[in-house]
PDB file of C-alpha atoms in Angstrom:
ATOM      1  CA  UNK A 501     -47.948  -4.719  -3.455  1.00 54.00           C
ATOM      2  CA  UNK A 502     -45.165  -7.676  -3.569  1.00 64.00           C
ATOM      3  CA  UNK A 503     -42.066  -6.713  -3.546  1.00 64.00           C
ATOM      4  CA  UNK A 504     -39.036  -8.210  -4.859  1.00 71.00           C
ATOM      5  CA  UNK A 505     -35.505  -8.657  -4.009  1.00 70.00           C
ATOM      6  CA  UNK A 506     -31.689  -8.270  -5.463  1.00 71.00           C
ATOM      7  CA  UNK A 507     -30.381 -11.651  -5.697  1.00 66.00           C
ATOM      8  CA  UNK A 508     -26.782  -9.520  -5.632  1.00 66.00           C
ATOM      9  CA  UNK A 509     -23.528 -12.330  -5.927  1.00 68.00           C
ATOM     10  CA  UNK A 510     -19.939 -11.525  -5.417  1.00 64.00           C
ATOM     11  CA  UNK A 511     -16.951 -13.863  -5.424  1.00 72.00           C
ATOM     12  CA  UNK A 512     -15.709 -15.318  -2.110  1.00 74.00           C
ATOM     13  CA  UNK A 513     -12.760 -12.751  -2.151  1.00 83.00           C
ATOM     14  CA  UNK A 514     -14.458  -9.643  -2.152  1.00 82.00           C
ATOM     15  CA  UNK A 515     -13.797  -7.225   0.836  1.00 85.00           C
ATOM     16  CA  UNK A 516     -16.593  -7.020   3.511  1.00 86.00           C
ATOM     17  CA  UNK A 517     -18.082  -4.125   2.479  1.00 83.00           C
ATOM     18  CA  UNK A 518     -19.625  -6.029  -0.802  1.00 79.00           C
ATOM     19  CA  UNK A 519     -20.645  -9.091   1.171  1.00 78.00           C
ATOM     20  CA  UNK A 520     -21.460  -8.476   4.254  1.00 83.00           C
ATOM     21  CA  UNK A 521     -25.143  -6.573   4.561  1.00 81.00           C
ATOM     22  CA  UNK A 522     -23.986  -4.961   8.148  1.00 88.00           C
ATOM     23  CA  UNK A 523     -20.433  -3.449   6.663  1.00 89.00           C
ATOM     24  CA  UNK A 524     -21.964  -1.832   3.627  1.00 87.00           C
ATOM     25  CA  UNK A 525     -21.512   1.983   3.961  1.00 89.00           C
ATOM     26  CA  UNK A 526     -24.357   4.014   6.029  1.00 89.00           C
ATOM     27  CA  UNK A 527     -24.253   6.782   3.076  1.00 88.00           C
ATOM     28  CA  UNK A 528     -25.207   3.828   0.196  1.00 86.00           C
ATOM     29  CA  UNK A 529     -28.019   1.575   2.248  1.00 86.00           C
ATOM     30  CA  UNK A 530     -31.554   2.366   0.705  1.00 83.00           C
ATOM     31  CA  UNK A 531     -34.409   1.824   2.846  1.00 86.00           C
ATOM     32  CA  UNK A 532     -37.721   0.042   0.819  1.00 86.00           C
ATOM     33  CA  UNK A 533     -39.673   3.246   1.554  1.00 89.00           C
ATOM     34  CA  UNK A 534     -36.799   5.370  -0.069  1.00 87.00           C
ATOM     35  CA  UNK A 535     -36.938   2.483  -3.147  1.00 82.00           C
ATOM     36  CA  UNK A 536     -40.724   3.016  -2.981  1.00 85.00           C
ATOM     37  CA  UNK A 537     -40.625   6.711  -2.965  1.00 90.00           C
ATOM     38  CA  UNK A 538     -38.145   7.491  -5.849  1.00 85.00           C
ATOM     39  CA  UNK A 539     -38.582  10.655  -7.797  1.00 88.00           C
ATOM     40  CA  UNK A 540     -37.114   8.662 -10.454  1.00 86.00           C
ATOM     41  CA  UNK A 541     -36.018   4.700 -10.843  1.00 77.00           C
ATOM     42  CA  UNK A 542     -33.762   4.383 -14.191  1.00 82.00           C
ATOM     43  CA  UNK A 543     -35.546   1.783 -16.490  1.00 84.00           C
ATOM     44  CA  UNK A 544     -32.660  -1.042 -17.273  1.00 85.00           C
ATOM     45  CA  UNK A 545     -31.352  -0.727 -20.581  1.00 88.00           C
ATOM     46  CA  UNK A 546     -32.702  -3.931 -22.732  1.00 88.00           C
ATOM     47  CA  UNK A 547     -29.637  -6.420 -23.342  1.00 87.00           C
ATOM     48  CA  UNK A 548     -27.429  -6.635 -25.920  1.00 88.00           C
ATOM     49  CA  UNK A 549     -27.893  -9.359 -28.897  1.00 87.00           C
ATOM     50  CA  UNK A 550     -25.046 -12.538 -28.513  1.00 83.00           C
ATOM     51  CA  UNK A 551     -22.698 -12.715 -30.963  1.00 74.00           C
TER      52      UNK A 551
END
């Protein structure tokens, strides 16, 4: 199975805890096999028309 990745940006003054992978909090960091093993991964909403 591939697997693909959050390409997640942030601006250049955003505190570590949004850009730095090792200062995220313990209690938010998902592991693949938690991702993998979901009971239940919302489907993403299709976007809104422009304009």
């Amino acid at each position: 199975m591939r697997h693909t990745r959050c390409l997640y940006c942030w601006r250049t003054n955003e505190p570590d805890p949004r850009t730095r992978r090792d200062a995220y909090p313990e209690s938010f960091r998902l592991t693949l096999d938690a991702i993998e093993n979901a009971p239940e991964v919302p489907n993403v909403p299709p976007l809104r028309p422009a304009g």
